[in-house]
Amino acid sequence: MEYATLGNSGVEVSEVGFGAWVVGTDWWGDRTRDDAIDMVQHALDEDVTFFDTGDVYGHGDSEEIIGEALAEHRDEVTVSTKIGYDFYNNPQAGHGELPKKVTPEWVHTAVDRSLDRLGMDHVELLMLHNANVDEVDEDVLEALDELREEGKVDAIGWALGPSIGWLAEGDAAVANEFDALQTVFNLFEQTPGQHFIDTIREQNADTSVLARVPHSSGLLNEQVTPETELGKGDHRSHRPSEWYETGWEKVEEIRFLERDGARTMGQAAIQWLLYNDEVASVTPTFRTNADIDEWAGAPDTPPLSDEEYDRVQELYRDNFGIDRDDGMDALRSSVGGADLEETGMKSAGD
């Protein structure tokens, strides 16, 4: 395992992190609480030290599991949580989005409740969860600074949908010198991740990128194939069938990344992200301990050569030679798509 620092915060993260959404909900398969705790601890055994949860994941269940699983290892790990939804006063309706709440008072209240569930006196990283850009005003920024001054938070980040909204939000995070910016990013879905890498470079900013959905919802780790039947409760079933059909064709075009068995496709997808210095950590969706064994080992596989990376980018620019629509264009951005129309960019899905 390799490690990186978030911005100039001094907070260290493992290059492969543990996305704890999976242990707080049944959207990625059912598992017992004991199974969930075992997965977290197995990840730690494999040198994963960055654990990324959120208060809304299972309405606090994920935080409680993370806190229990890591209680005896607190000094060895970096813990991140997210706030920004009022699930306390609103029931969850399927996979629908809950009402957002981002005010200075709520920031303080939500963090205190998260710390209580985690059984911790601070978290290394706090991220605003899908906050709209107009919600994060000077008063909210001051509240985040207060949390740092109080020692409850070491670094600040902004987690993006991105189909809920991302362009103005991510640009604001970079402009306001947030330590971390989390977004969907993989070699099939390079928007918005590549936009933010370009922005960080242009502004010589210190913001680090945290990449989630690195395997494009099961395509790049080949856990979703033409023979796979996704259950009704599987979060990935919301994607259009065209997405998977074109995705399977794209996978065949990048077989060269497996490098004669030196790395799996799932590991290559992570190495593609880590090729960019701005990407501090990747948080794949671990469903089993076998996933952890494979993907936590990705940084130890051969990094992508310049030639391999350039070849992927050339294929991406040509849509991997596919001239059919993948059904994802309807996903909106933060202002209904007008911002993307002006730039010529397309949104990525969740």
Coordinates of C-alpha atoms in Angstrom, one line a residue:
M1 CA 0.0 0.0 0.0
E2 CA 1.1 3.6 -0.7
Y3 CA -0.1 6.7 1.1
A4 CA -0.8 10.3 0.2
T5 CA -1.6 13.6 2.0
L6 CA -4.8 15.5 1.5
G7 CA -3.9 19.0 0.2
N8 CA -1.7 20.7 2.8
S9 CA -3.7 19.5 5.8
G10 CA -1.2 16.9 6.9
V11 CA -3.9 14.2 6.9
E12 CA -2.6 11.0 5.4
V13 CA -4.8 8.5 3.5
S14 CA -4.1 5.1 2.0
E15 CA -4.2 5.2 -1.8
V16 CA -7.0 2.6 -1.6
G17 CA -9.6 3.5 0.9
F18 CA -12.7 1.8 2.3
G19 CA -16.0 3.3 1.2
A20 CA -18.3 2.6 4.1
W21 CA -21.6 3.1 2.3
V22 CA -21.5 -0.6 1.7
V23 CA -21.7 -1.5 5.4
G24 CA -24.4 0.9 6.2
T25 CA -27.1 -0.1 3.7
D26 CA -28.3 -3.2 1.8
W27 CA -28.0 -1.4 -1.5
W28 CA -24.9 -3.5 -2.3
G29 CA -26.1 -6.8 -0.9
D30 CA -27.2 -8.0 2.5
R31 CA -24.7 -8.7 5.3
T32 CA -24.8 -9.1 9.0
R33 CA -23.3 -6.6 11.4
D34 CA -20.6 -9.1 12.3
D35 CA -19.9 -9.5 8.6
A36 CA -19.6 -5.8 8.1
I37 CA -17.2 -5.4 11.1
D38 CA -15.1 -8.3 9.7
M39 CA -14.8 -6.5 6.4
V40 CA -13.6 -3.3 7.9
Q41 CA -11.1 -5.1 10.0
H42 CA -9.9 -7.2 7.1
A43 CA -9.3 -4.0 5.1
L44 CA -7.2 -2.7 8.0
D45 CA -5.2 -6.0 7.9
E46 CA -4.6 -5.3 4.2
D47 CA -3.1 -1.9 5.1
V48 CA -6.2 0.1 4.2
T49 CA -6.1 3.0 6.7
F50 CA -8.6 5.5 5.1
F51 CA -12.2 4.8 6.0
D52 CA -14.9 7.0 4.5
T53 CA -18.4 7.0 5.9
G54 CA -21.3 9.4 6.2
D55 CA -24.1 10.1 8.6
V56 CA -26.9 9.3 6.2
Y57 CA -25.5 5.9 5.3
G58 CA -28.0 3.6 7.0
H59 CA -29.1 6.6 9.0
G60 CA -26.1 6.4 11.3
D61 CA -25.6 2.6 11.1
S62 CA -22.4 2.9 9.0
E63 CA -20.8 5.3 11.4
E64 CA -21.6 3.0 14.3
I65 CA -20.1 0.0 12.5
I66 CA -17.0 2.0 11.6
G67 CA -16.6 3.2 15.1
E68 CA -17.0 -0.2 16.6
A69 CA -14.7 -1.9 14.1
L70 CA -11.9 0.6 14.5
A71 CA -12.2 1.3 18.2
E72 CA -9.0 -0.5 19.1
H73 CA -7.1 0.9 16.1
R74 CA -8.0 4.6 16.3
D75 CA -4.4 5.9 16.2
E76 CA -3.7 3.8 13.1
V77 CA -6.5 5.1 10.8
T78 CA -7.9 8.1 9.0
V79 CA -11.6 8.5 9.4
S80 CA -13.8 10.6 7.2
T81 CA -17.5 11.3 7.5
K82 CA -20.1 13.4 5.6
I83 CA -23.0 15.7 6.7
G84 CA -25.6 17.6 4.9
Y85 CA -28.8 15.6 4.9
D86 CA -31.6 15.8 7.5
F87 CA -32.5 12.1 7.9
Y88 CA -33.5 12.6 11.5
N89 CA -36.8 14.1 10.6
N90 CA -37.4 12.5 7.2
P91 CA -37.9 8.8 6.3
Q92 CA -35.9 7.2 3.5
A93 CA -38.0 6.5 0.4
G94 CA -36.2 3.8 -1.6
H95 CA -33.1 5.2 -3.2
G96 CA -34.5 8.7 -3.3
E97 CA -32.6 11.7 -2.1
L98 CA -33.4 13.1 1.4
P99 CA -33.9 16.8 2.1
K100 CA -30.6 18.6 2.4
K101 CA -29.7 20.8 5.4
V102 CA -26.5 22.9 5.4
T103 CA -26.5 25.8 7.9
P104 CA -23.9 26.8 10.5
E105 CA -26.0 25.4 13.3
W106 CA -26.7 22.2 11.5
V107 CA -23.0 21.7 10.7
H108 CA -22.1 21.8 14.4
T109 CA -25.1 19.6 15.4
A110 CA -24.6 17.0 12.8
V111 CA -20.9 16.7 13.5
D112 CA -21.5 16.2 17.2
R113 CA -24.0 13.5 16.5
S114 CA -21.6 11.8 14.1
L115 CA -18.8 11.8 16.6
D116 CA -21.1 10.3 19.2
R117 CA -22.0 7.4 16.9
L118 CA -18.4 6.9 15.9
G119 CA -17.3 7.0 19.5
M120 CA -14.6 9.5 18.6
D121 CA -13.6 12.9 19.7
H122 CA -12.6 14.0 16.2
V123 CA -12.5 12.9 12.5
E124 CA -9.5 13.6 10.3
L125 CA -11.8 14.6 7.4
L126 CA -15.3 16.1 7.3
M127 CA -17.0 16.4 3.9
L128 CA -20.2 18.3 2.9
H129 CA -22.4 15.7 1.3
N130 CA -23.8 16.8 -2.0
A131 CA -24.3 20.4 -0.8
N132 CA -25.5 22.9 -3.4
V133 CA -23.1 25.7 -4.1
D134 CA -25.5 28.4 -2.9
E135 CA -25.9 26.7 0.5
V136 CA -22.2 27.0 1.3
D137 CA -22.0 30.6 2.2
E138 CA -19.5 32.5 4.3
D139 CA -21.3 31.5 7.5
V140 CA -21.1 27.8 6.7
L141 CA -17.4 28.2 5.8
E142 CA -16.8 30.0 9.1
A143 CA -18.6 27.1 10.9
L144 CA -16.2 24.6 9.2
D145 CA -13.2 26.7 10.4
E146 CA -14.7 26.7 13.9
L147 CA -14.8 22.9 13.9
R148 CA -11.1 22.8 13.0
E149 CA -10.3 25.3 15.7
E150 CA -12.2 23.1 18.2
G151 CA -10.1 20.1 17.2
K152 CA -13.2 18.1 16.0
V153 CA -12.0 18.1 12.3
D154 CA -8.5 18.1 10.8
A155 CA -9.4 18.6 7.1
I156 CA -12.5 19.7 5.1
G157 CA -13.8 18.3 1.9
W158 CA -16.8 18.4 -0.4
A159 CA -18.4 15.2 -1.7
L160 CA -20.3 15.5 -5.0
G161 CA -23.2 13.6 -6.5
P162 CA -22.3 14.3 -9.3
S163 CA -25.7 13.9 -11.0
I164 CA -27.1 15.9 -8.1
G165 CA -24.8 18.8 -8.9
W166 CA -21.1 19.2 -9.4
L167 CA -19.6 21.8 -11.7
A168 CA -20.2 25.0 -9.6
E169 CA -19.8 23.0 -6.4
G170 CA -16.5 21.4 -7.2
D171 CA -15.1 24.7 -8.6
A172 CA -16.1 26.4 -5.4
A173 CA -14.4 23.7 -3.3
V174 CA -11.1 24.4 -5.2
A175 CA -11.5 28.1 -5.0
N176 CA -12.2 28.0 -1.3
E177 CA -9.1 25.8 -0.7
F178 CA -11.0 22.7 0.5
D179 CA -8.5 19.9 1.3
A180 CA -10.4 17.2 -0.6
L181 CA -13.0 16.9 -3.3
Q182 CA -14.7 13.6 -3.8
T183 CA -16.5 12.6 -7.0
V184 CA -17.3 9.7 -9.3
F185 CA -14.2 9.2 -11.4
N186 CA -13.1 6.3 -13.6
L187 CA -11.7 5.7 -17.0
F188 CA -15.2 5.3 -18.5
E189 CA -16.6 8.3 -16.6
Q190 CA -13.9 11.0 -16.8
T191 CA -16.2 13.9 -16.3
P192 CA -16.1 15.6 -13.8
G193 CA -12.9 14.2 -12.4
Q194 CA -10.7 15.3 -15.2
H195 CA -12.2 18.8 -15.1
F196 CA -11.2 19.2 -11.5
I197 CA -7.7 17.9 -12.1
D198 CA -7.3 20.5 -14.8
T199 CA -8.8 23.2 -12.5
I200 CA -6.4 22.2 -9.7
R201 CA -3.5 22.4 -12.0
E202 CA -4.5 25.7 -13.6
Q203 CA -5.0 27.3 -10.2
N204 CA -2.0 25.7 -8.6
A205 CA -4.4 24.6 -5.8
D206 CA -3.7 22.1 -3.0
T207 CA -7.1 20.4 -3.2
S208 CA -6.8 16.6 -3.5
V209 CA -9.2 14.4 -5.4
L210 CA -10.9 11.4 -3.9
A211 CA -12.2 9.1 -6.6
R212 CA -15.3 6.9 -6.0
V213 CA -17.0 4.4 -8.2
P214 CA -13.5 3.6 -9.7
H215 CA -14.9 0.4 -11.4
S216 CA -17.8 2.1 -13.1
S217 CA -20.5 0.3 -11.1
G218 CA -19.1 -3.2 -11.8
L219 CA -17.9 -2.9 -15.4
L220 CA -14.2 -2.4 -14.8
N221 CA -13.9 -5.1 -12.2
E222 CA -16.1 -7.4 -14.4
Q223 CA -18.5 -8.1 -11.6
V224 CA -21.4 -7.1 -13.9
T225 CA -21.3 -9.1 -17.1
P226 CA -24.0 -9.9 -19.8
E227 CA -25.0 -12.9 -17.6
T228 CA -25.4 -10.8 -14.4
E229 CA -29.0 -10.3 -13.1
L230 CA -29.1 -7.3 -10.7
G231 CA -31.6 -7.6 -7.9
K232 CA -34.2 -4.9 -7.3
G233 CA -32.4 -3.7 -4.3
D234 CA -29.1 -3.4 -6.0
H235 CA -28.2 0.3 -6.3
R236 CA -26.6 -0.4 -9.7
S237 CA -29.9 -1.4 -11.2
H238 CA -30.9 2.2 -11.7
R239 CA -28.4 2.6 -14.6
P240 CA -29.9 2.2 -18.1
S241 CA -29.3 -1.1 -19.9
E242 CA -27.5 0.8 -22.7
W243 CA -24.8 1.8 -20.2
Y244 CA -23.9 -1.8 -19.5
E245 CA -24.2 -2.9 -23.1
T246 CA -21.8 -0.3 -24.3
G247 CA -19.6 -0.8 -21.3
W248 CA -19.0 -4.4 -22.0
E249 CA -17.7 -3.5 -25.4
K250 CA -15.4 -0.8 -24.0
V251 CA -13.9 -3.4 -21.6
E252 CA -12.7 -5.5 -24.5
E253 CA -10.9 -2.4 -26.0
I254 CA -8.7 -2.0 -22.8
R255 CA -7.7 -5.6 -22.3
F256 CA -4.1 -4.5 -22.8
L257 CA -4.2 -3.0 -19.3
E258 CA -4.1 -6.4 -17.7
R259 CA -0.5 -6.7 -18.7
D260 CA -0.3 -10.5 -19.2
G261 CA -1.6 -11.2 -15.7
A262 CA 0.6 -8.7 -13.9
R263 CA -2.5 -6.8 -12.8
T264 CA -6.3 -7.6 -13.0
M265 CA -8.7 -5.3 -14.8
G266 CA -10.0 -4.1 -11.4
Q267 CA -6.4 -3.2 -10.3
A268 CA -5.7 -1.5 -13.6
A269 CA -8.7 0.7 -13.2
I270 CA -7.3 1.9 -9.9
Q271 CA -3.9 2.4 -11.3
W272 CA -5.4 4.5 -14.1
L273 CA -6.7 6.9 -11.4
L274 CA -3.5 6.9 -9.4
Y275 CA -1.6 7.9 -12.5
N276 CA -2.8 11.4 -11.7
D277 CA -0.9 12.9 -8.7
E278 CA -3.9 14.9 -7.7
V279 CA -5.8 11.7 -6.9
A280 CA -4.9 11.0 -3.2
S281 CA -7.2 8.0 -2.7
V282 CA -9.6 5.7 -4.5
T283 CA -12.6 4.3 -2.6
P284 CA -13.9 1.2 -4.4
T285 CA -17.1 -0.6 -3.3
F286 CA -15.8 -3.7 -1.4
R287 CA -18.5 -6.3 -1.3
T288 CA -16.4 -9.2 -0.1
N289 CA -13.0 -9.8 1.6
A290 CA -11.8 -11.1 -1.8
D291 CA -12.5 -7.7 -3.3
I292 CA -10.4 -6.2 -0.5
D293 CA -7.5 -8.6 -1.2
E294 CA -7.5 -7.7 -4.9
W295 CA -8.0 -4.0 -4.9
A296 CA -6.0 -3.1 -1.8
G297 CA -3.1 -4.7 -3.7
A298 CA -3.6 -2.4 -6.7
P299 CA -0.8 0.1 -5.7
D300 CA 1.7 -2.8 -5.6
T301 CA 1.0 -3.7 -9.2
P302 CA 2.9 -2.1 -12.1
P303 CA 1.8 1.6 -12.5
L304 CA 0.4 2.5 -15.9
S305 CA 3.1 3.6 -18.3
D306 CA 2.7 6.9 -20.2
E307 CA 2.0 4.9 -23.3
E308 CA -0.7 2.9 -21.7
Y309 CA -2.3 6.0 -20.2
D310 CA -2.2 7.9 -23.5
R311 CA -3.7 4.9 -25.3
V312 CA -6.7 4.9 -22.9
Q313 CA -7.2 8.6 -23.4
E314 CA -7.1 8.2 -27.1
L315 CA -9.8 5.5 -26.9
Y316 CA -11.9 7.6 -24.5
R317 CA -11.8 10.6 -26.9
D318 CA -13.2 8.3 -29.6
N319 CA -15.8 6.8 -27.3
F320 CA -13.9 3.5 -27.6
G321 CA -15.1 3.2 -31.2
I322 CA -18.8 3.0 -30.2
D323 CA -21.3 5.2 -32.0
R324 CA -24.3 4.3 -29.9
D325 CA -25.8 6.4 -27.0
D326 CA -25.2 4.9 -23.5
G327 CA -28.4 6.3 -22.0
M328 CA -26.6 8.6 -19.5
D329 CA -27.0 12.0 -21.2
A330 CA -30.3 12.8 -19.4
L331 CA -28.5 13.1 -16.0
R332 CA -28.5 16.7 -14.9
S333 CA -25.9 18.9 -13.4
S334 CA -26.2 21.5 -10.6
V335 CA -28.1 24.0 -12.8
G336 CA -30.1 21.7 -15.0
G337 CA -27.4 21.2 -17.5
A338 CA -27.0 24.7 -18.8
D339 CA -23.5 25.0 -17.3
L340 CA -22.4 21.8 -19.1
E341 CA -23.9 22.9 -22.4
E342 CA -21.6 25.9 -22.4
T343 CA -18.5 23.8 -21.8
G344 CA -19.4 20.8 -24.0
M345 CA -19.0 18.5 -21.0
K346 CA -21.3 15.6 -20.1
S347 CA -22.3 14.6 -16.6
A348 CA -21.3 11.3 -14.9
G349 CA -23.8 9.1 -13.0
D350 CA -23.8 8.0 -9.4

